[in-house]
Amino acid sequence: MDLLTAAEKIRSMEIRGASRIAKFAAEVMKEHALKVRENFDEEMLRASQILLNTRPTAVSLFNAINYIMRYRGESIEEKRESLVNRAEEFISWVESAQRRIAEIGEKRIKDGSKILTHCNSSTAIAVIKKAHDVGKRIEVFATESRPRWQGHITAKQLREVGIEVTLIVDSAVRHVISEVDCVLVGADTITANGALVNKIGTSQVALCAKEARVPFMVAAETFKFSPKTLFGDLVQIEERSAEEVAPKELLELGVKVRNPAFDVTPRSYIDVIITEIGAIPPEMAYFVIKERLGYTGITEEELRIDTRHYD
Ligand code: RUB
């Protein structure tokens, strides 16, 4: 697959969800590196830019590319080998992190639990499936997740393994929240101050959960934590097309549409973030960025040099 086709798959959401996007980008970078014959650095920088311009919100894409672009070497062959190794390391990080999160997260789910989830998070689903696999009786409320209906994917994936699922419209969350034992969602980005950026509507779910005193849990690999937010950058919230929300007749009448794809849930609404290094409070986000992503004492200027290809 060529680079532009791969980028279009992410942009059009054929490949979607923060973990899957990151893993796919790593595979594409690796494939591209294997094809480059000359100007390796420039070519890989161009590939990084094209992939990074597809979807702005999930930091997993940035972290994947940043990890891979730290390749070393003198000759083109050395550089290629180093990049390919790093891409493969990142891919196995994605896979092993999700397995570990499932093991850790499963312990936070009691037998007989009713879990509410929003959108379609492969990481949250891995936890739910694990709880089911170890013999817990689980029921899930899945929101539709308008306007792209990712909740239908969630409902299908859970039913396929025999888990009880009830689909609800997004606006029914407050109505059903008192029947729920916990909320479990995924993450596109976790900021340095522990806020969660996830599919639009997540913050409303969190608000309902807090009011009803229902634990709100997030399943997120450490590559969902954002180093850039440590240096003051705000997470860019993707705004998608009006056509995803409104029929043509309304648009032709001049009805304006806002279609933000993600929103921000402040850390005070989050009980725990289940990562591959443990079930941590959101207040630990800074340490994850510092220790796990390697941004130890790095200055903003150094970060910018390191990530020059993202500007
Ligand atoms: C997907 C979404 C998911 C996170 C986490 O949004 O918000 O909750 O990406 O998913 P979209 P995962 O469908 O717009 O990409 O746990 O699979 O990384």
Short mmCIF file of C-alpha atoms and ligand atoms in Angstrom, two decimals:
data_model
loop_
_atom_site.label_atom_id
_atom_site.label_comp_id
_atom_site.label_asym_id
_atom_site.label_seq_id
_atom_site.Cartn_x
_atom_site.Cartn_y
_atom_site.Cartn_z
CA MET A 1 0.00 0.00 0.00
CA ASP A 2 1.39 3.43 -0.87
CA LEU A 3 1.70 6.19 1.69
CA LEU A 4 -1.16 8.38 0.45
CA THR A 5 -3.60 5.46 0.34
CA ALA A 6 -2.61 4.57 3.90
CA ALA A 7 -3.07 8.17 5.06
CA GLU A 8 -6.49 8.28 3.42
CA LYS A 9 -7.53 5.15 5.31
CA ILE A 10 -6.86 6.98 8.59
CA ARG A 11 -8.45 10.26 7.45
CA SER A 12 -11.61 8.53 6.22
CA MET A 13 -11.79 6.47 9.44
CA GLU A 14 -11.50 3.13 7.68
CA ILE A 15 -8.70 2.72 10.20
CA ARG A 16 -9.87 4.31 13.45
CA GLY A 17 -9.43 4.19 17.23
CA ALA A 18 -6.25 5.55 18.79
CA SER A 19 -4.42 2.22 19.28
CA ARG A 20 -5.23 0.92 15.84
CA ILE A 21 -4.23 4.20 14.18
CA ALA A 22 -0.85 4.14 16.00
CA LYS A 23 -0.15 0.52 15.10
CA PHE A 24 -1.18 1.06 11.49
CA ALA A 25 1.05 4.15 11.24
CA ALA A 26 3.98 2.10 12.57
CA GLU A 27 3.34 -0.58 9.95
CA VAL A 28 3.10 2.05 7.19
CA MET A 29 6.35 3.74 8.30
CA LYS A 30 8.11 0.38 8.27
CA GLU A 31 6.80 -0.53 4.80
CA HIS A 32 7.74 2.89 3.50
CA ALA A 33 11.28 2.66 4.92
CA LEU A 34 11.76 -0.65 3.14
CA LYS A 35 10.98 1.04 -0.19
CA VAL A 36 13.10 4.20 0.12
CA ARG A 37 16.21 4.16 -2.12
CA GLU A 38 17.70 7.63 -1.48
CA ASN A 39 17.31 10.72 0.76
CA PHE A 40 16.18 8.49 3.61
CA ASP A 41 15.84 11.23 6.26
CA GLU A 42 13.87 13.59 4.02
CA GLU A 43 11.63 10.79 2.73
CA MET A 44 10.80 9.53 6.23
CA LEU A 45 10.17 13.09 7.41
CA ARG A 46 7.73 13.56 4.54
CA ALA A 47 6.00 10.28 5.42
CA SER A 48 5.72 11.41 9.06
CA GLN A 49 4.14 14.69 8.03
CA ILE A 50 1.61 13.02 5.75
CA LEU A 51 0.53 10.57 8.45
CA LEU A 52 0.44 13.21 11.20
CA ASN A 53 -1.80 15.45 9.11
CA THR A 54 -4.55 12.83 8.95
CA ARG A 55 -6.20 13.14 12.36
CA PRO A 56 -5.07 15.66 14.95
CA THR A 57 -6.45 14.53 18.32
CA ALA A 58 -5.11 11.08 19.24
CA VAL A 59 -1.56 11.52 20.58
CA SER A 60 -0.89 7.83 19.97
CA LEU A 61 -0.17 8.71 16.34
CA PHE A 62 2.33 11.40 17.37
CA ASN A 63 3.96 9.08 19.93
CA ALA A 64 4.23 6.25 17.39
CA ILE A 65 5.92 8.46 14.81
CA ASN A 66 8.12 10.17 17.39
CA TYR A 67 9.28 6.76 18.65
CA ILE A 68 10.03 5.46 15.16
CA MET A 69 11.73 8.66 13.95
CA ARG A 70 14.40 8.36 16.66
CA TYR A 71 16.24 5.88 14.44
CA ARG A 72 20.01 6.10 14.26
CA GLY A 73 22.69 5.12 11.73
CA GLU A 74 25.19 6.46 9.23
CA SER A 75 24.41 4.65 6.00
CA ILE A 76 20.95 4.32 4.49
CA GLU A 77 21.00 0.59 5.33
CA GLU A 78 21.81 1.25 9.00
CA LYS A 79 19.09 3.86 9.21
CA ARG A 80 16.57 1.55 7.57
CA GLU A 81 17.40 -1.30 9.93
CA SER A 82 17.15 0.95 12.97
CA LEU A 83 13.80 2.41 11.84
CA VAL A 84 12.34 -1.01 11.06
CA ASN A 85 13.42 -2.30 14.49
CA ARG A 86 11.84 0.69 16.22
CA ALA A 87 8.60 0.29 14.26
CA GLU A 88 8.45 -3.38 15.25
CA GLU A 89 9.18 -2.48 18.88
CA PHE A 90 6.32 0.00 18.83
CA ILE A 91 3.93 -2.55 17.32
CA SER A 92 4.76 -5.09 20.01
CA TRP A 93 4.33 -2.35 22.65
CA VAL A 94 0.76 -1.80 21.36
CA GLU A 95 0.00 -5.51 21.50
CA SER A 96 1.59 -6.32 24.86
CA ALA A 97 0.17 -3.18 26.54
CA GLN A 98 -3.37 -4.11 25.63
CA ARG A 99 -2.91 -7.65 26.96
CA ARG A 100 -1.53 -6.33 30.26
CA ILE A 101 -4.28 -3.71 30.60
CA ALA A 102 -6.87 -6.45 30.14
CA GLU A 103 -5.27 -8.47 32.99
CA ILE A 104 -5.07 -5.47 35.33
CA GLY A 105 -8.46 -4.00 34.41
CA GLU A 106 -10.32 -7.29 34.74
CA LYS A 107 -9.59 -7.27 38.48
CA ARG A 108 -11.49 -3.97 38.82
CA ILE A 109 -14.67 -5.54 37.46
CA LYS A 110 -16.85 -7.47 39.88
CA ASP A 111 -18.76 -10.59 38.98
CA GLY A 112 -22.28 -9.65 37.88
CA SER A 113 -21.27 -6.09 36.86
CA LYS A 114 -23.14 -3.86 34.47
CA ILE A 115 -20.62 -1.73 32.61
CA LEU A 116 -21.39 1.32 30.51
CA THR A 117 -19.03 2.11 27.64
CA HIS A 118 -18.96 4.87 25.05
CA CYS A 119 -17.71 4.70 21.45
CA ASN A 120 -15.54 1.77 20.41
CA SER A 121 -12.32 1.34 22.36
CA SER A 122 -10.31 -1.79 21.62
CA THR A 123 -8.57 -1.34 24.98
CA ALA A 124 -11.78 -1.03 27.02
CA ILE A 125 -13.20 -4.00 25.11
CA ALA A 126 -10.06 -6.05 25.88
CA VAL A 127 -10.74 -5.49 29.61
CA ILE A 128 -14.42 -6.42 29.31
CA LYS A 129 -13.62 -9.54 27.27
CA LYS A 130 -10.99 -10.60 29.79
CA ALA A 131 -13.49 -10.31 32.65
CA HIS A 132 -15.88 -12.43 30.61
CA ASP A 133 -13.11 -14.96 29.79
CA VAL A 134 -12.26 -15.50 33.46
CA GLY A 135 -15.90 -16.41 34.07
CA LYS A 136 -17.43 -13.17 35.38
CA ARG A 137 -21.02 -12.50 34.42
CA ILE A 138 -20.88 -9.17 32.61
CA GLU A 139 -23.51 -6.97 31.00
CA VAL A 140 -22.68 -3.93 28.92
CA PHE A 141 -24.60 -0.79 28.04
CA ALA A 142 -23.12 0.57 24.81
CA THR A 143 -23.95 4.09 23.62
CA GLU A 144 -24.60 4.53 19.90
CA SER A 145 -21.87 7.20 19.73
CA ARG A 146 -23.37 9.54 17.19
CA PRO A 147 -22.60 10.68 14.56
CA ARG A 148 -20.44 7.73 13.39
CA TRP A 149 -22.19 4.98 15.36
CA GLN A 150 -19.04 3.35 16.72
CA GLY A 151 -21.29 1.88 19.46
CA HIS A 152 -22.66 -0.53 16.86
CA ILE A 153 -19.14 -1.94 16.41
CA THR A 154 -18.81 -2.30 20.18
CA ALA A 155 -22.17 -4.08 20.47
CA LYS A 156 -21.24 -6.45 17.64
CA GLN A 157 -17.77 -7.24 19.02
CA LEU A 158 -19.17 -8.02 22.48
CA ARG A 159 -22.10 -10.09 21.21
CA GLU A 160 -19.73 -12.13 19.04
CA VAL A 161 -18.08 -13.45 22.19
CA GLY A 162 -21.39 -13.97 23.99
CA ILE A 163 -21.50 -10.90 26.25
CA GLU A 164 -24.94 -9.39 27.03
CA VAL A 165 -25.21 -5.96 25.37
CA THR A 166 -27.86 -3.26 25.50
CA LEU A 167 -27.53 -0.46 22.96
CA ILE A 168 -28.73 2.97 24.12
CA VAL A 169 -28.91 6.37 22.45
CA ASP A 170 -26.26 8.76 23.74
CA SER A 171 -28.87 10.91 25.50
CA ALA A 172 -30.11 7.91 27.54
CA VAL A 173 -26.94 7.75 29.67
CA ARG A 174 -28.35 9.71 32.62
CA HIS A 175 -31.52 7.64 32.52
CA VAL A 176 -29.68 4.31 32.84
CA ILE A 177 -26.67 5.32 34.92
CA SER A 178 -28.27 4.24 38.22
CA GLU A 179 -28.45 0.67 36.85
CA VAL A 180 -24.73 0.66 36.09
CA ASP A 181 -21.83 -0.49 38.35
CA CYS A 182 -19.04 1.26 36.49
CA VAL A 183 -18.18 3.19 33.36
CA LEU A 184 -15.21 2.04 31.28
CA VAL A 185 -13.97 4.02 28.28
CA GLY A 186 -10.79 4.27 26.21
CA ALA A 187 -8.63 7.31 25.52
CA ASP A 188 -7.32 9.25 22.56
CA THR A 189 -5.09 11.41 24.69
CA ILE A 190 -4.32 11.89 28.38
CA THR A 191 -2.85 15.31 29.15
CA ALA A 192 -0.05 16.11 31.58
CA ASN A 193 -2.63 17.27 34.13
CA GLY A 194 -4.56 13.99 33.93
CA ALA A 195 -7.48 15.08 31.76
CA LEU A 196 -8.94 12.61 29.30
CA VAL A 197 -9.57 13.43 25.65
CA ASN A 198 -11.93 10.87 24.13
CA LYS A 199 -14.90 10.54 21.78
CA ILE A 200 -17.39 13.39 21.92
CA GLY A 201 -19.91 12.74 24.70
CA THR A 202 -17.42 11.10 27.06
CA SER A 203 -17.43 14.13 29.36
CA GLN A 204 -21.24 14.02 29.60
CA VAL A 205 -21.03 10.34 30.53
CA ALA A 206 -18.45 11.26 33.20
CA LEU A 207 -20.70 14.00 34.55
CA CYS A 208 -23.60 11.55 34.90
CA ALA A 209 -21.32 8.95 36.53
CA LYS A 210 -20.02 11.44 39.07
CA GLU A 211 -23.51 12.62 39.98
CA ALA A 212 -24.65 9.02 40.44
CA ARG A 213 -21.40 8.03 42.25
CA VAL A 214 -20.61 5.40 39.66
CA PRO A 215 -16.86 4.76 39.22
CA PHE A 216 -15.48 6.14 35.95
CA MET A 217 -12.52 4.14 34.64
CA VAL A 218 -10.27 4.73 31.63
CA ALA A 219 -8.28 2.02 29.82
CA ALA A 220 -5.25 3.66 28.19
CA GLU A 221 -1.81 2.49 27.11
CA THR A 222 1.03 4.80 28.16
CA PHE A 223 1.49 5.93 24.55
CA LYS A 224 -1.85 7.74 24.93
CA PHE A 225 -0.19 10.24 27.30
CA SER A 226 0.81 13.50 25.68
CA PRO A 227 4.35 14.87 26.12
CA LYS A 228 3.44 18.02 24.22
CA THR A 229 0.90 19.03 26.89
CA LEU A 230 3.75 19.11 29.41
CA PHE A 231 5.04 22.15 27.56
CA GLY A 232 1.74 23.95 27.37
CA ASP A 233 0.36 22.74 24.06
CA LEU A 234 -3.40 22.27 24.07
CA VAL A 235 -4.87 19.15 22.47
CA GLN A 236 -6.42 20.00 19.13
CA ILE A 237 -10.00 18.79 18.96
CA GLU A 238 -10.85 17.49 15.51
CA GLU A 239 -13.92 19.09 13.92
CA ARG A 240 -15.44 16.89 11.26
CA SER A 241 -17.79 17.66 8.39
CA ALA A 242 -21.37 18.95 8.76
CA GLU A 243 -22.55 16.16 6.45
CA GLU A 244 -21.80 13.59 9.17
CA VAL A 245 -24.48 15.23 11.32
CA ALA A 246 -27.15 16.91 9.21
CA PRO A 247 -29.07 15.97 6.05
CA LYS A 248 -28.49 18.03 2.88
CA GLU A 249 -31.93 19.73 3.13
CA LEU A 250 -31.00 21.32 6.45
CA LEU A 251 -27.57 22.41 5.24
CA GLU A 252 -29.14 23.95 2.13
CA LEU A 253 -31.44 26.01 4.38
CA GLY A 254 -28.32 27.51 5.94
CA VAL A 255 -28.43 25.57 9.22
CA LYS A 256 -24.99 25.77 10.78
CA VAL A 257 -23.45 22.61 12.27
CA ARG A 258 -20.70 22.02 14.80
CA ASN A 259 -19.24 18.53 14.76
CA PRO A 260 -16.41 18.20 17.29
CA ALA A 261 -15.24 14.57 17.34
CA PHE A 262 -13.74 14.57 20.84
CA ASP A 263 -14.15 16.29 24.20
CA VAL A 264 -12.21 16.78 27.42
CA THR A 265 -13.05 15.14 30.75
CA PRO A 266 -11.24 16.83 33.65
CA ARG A 267 -9.24 14.57 35.98
CA SER A 268 -11.62 15.12 38.91
CA TYR A 269 -14.18 12.94 37.10
CA ILE A 270 -11.79 10.02 36.65
CA ASP A 271 -11.36 7.34 39.33
CA VAL A 272 -8.59 5.37 37.73
CA ILE A 273 -6.60 5.04 34.52
CA ILE A 274 -5.72 1.44 33.77
CA THR A 275 -2.38 1.39 31.96
CA GLU A 276 0.06 -1.43 31.24
CA ILE A 277 2.20 -0.19 34.15
CA GLY A 278 -0.66 -0.31 36.61
CA ALA A 279 -4.01 1.13 37.63
CA ILE A 280 -3.03 4.71 38.38
CA PRO A 281 -4.79 7.90 39.48
CA PRO A 282 -4.98 10.62 36.78
CA GLU A 283 -2.69 12.78 38.94
CA MET A 284 0.17 10.43 37.90
CA ALA A 285 0.02 11.53 34.26
CA TYR A 286 3.08 13.76 34.59
CA PHE A 287 5.19 10.85 35.88
CA VAL A 288 4.05 8.58 33.05
CA ILE A 289 5.17 11.17 30.52
CA LYS A 290 8.45 11.73 32.35
CA GLU A 291 9.40 8.15 33.16
CA ARG A 292 7.72 6.12 30.49
CA LEU A 293 7.90 8.32 27.42
CA GLY A 294 11.38 9.51 28.25
CA TYR A 295 10.75 13.23 28.43
CA THR A 296 12.90 13.57 31.51
CA GLY A 297 13.93 17.14 32.07
CA ILE A 298 13.80 17.85 28.35
CA THR A 299 13.24 21.50 27.53
CA GLU A 300 10.47 22.69 25.31
CA GLU A 301 13.07 23.72 22.77
CA GLU A 302 14.61 20.24 22.71
CA LEU A 303 11.19 18.68 22.34
CA ARG A 304 10.51 20.91 19.37
CA ILE A 305 13.80 19.95 17.73
CA ASP A 306 13.05 16.31 18.40
CA THR A 307 9.64 16.66 16.82
CA ARG A 308 10.54 19.20 14.15
CA HIS A 309 8.66 17.14 11.59
CA TYR A 310 5.36 17.68 13.35
CA ASP A 311 5.23 21.47 13.07
C1 RUB B 1 -12.32 6.44 18.85
C2 RUB B 1 -12.33 6.72 20.31
C3 RUB B 1 -11.84 5.63 21.22
C4 RUB B 1 -10.36 5.85 21.51
C5 RUB B 1 -9.75 4.67 22.22
O1 RUB B 1 -12.59 7.59 18.06
O2 RUB B 1 -12.62 7.81 20.77
O3 RUB B 1 -12.53 5.66 22.44
O4 RUB B 1 -9.67 6.06 20.30
O5 RUB B 1 -9.78 3.53 21.39
P1 RUB B 1 -12.63 7.44 16.47
P2 RUB B 1 -8.66 2.39 21.53
O6 RUB B 1 -13.61 6.37 16.13
O7 RUB B 1 -13.05 8.81 15.99
O8 RUB B 1 -11.21 7.11 16.01
O9 RUB B 1 -8.75 1.91 22.93
O10 RUB B 1 -9.05 1.36 20.52
O11 RUB B 1 -7.34 3.03 21.23
#
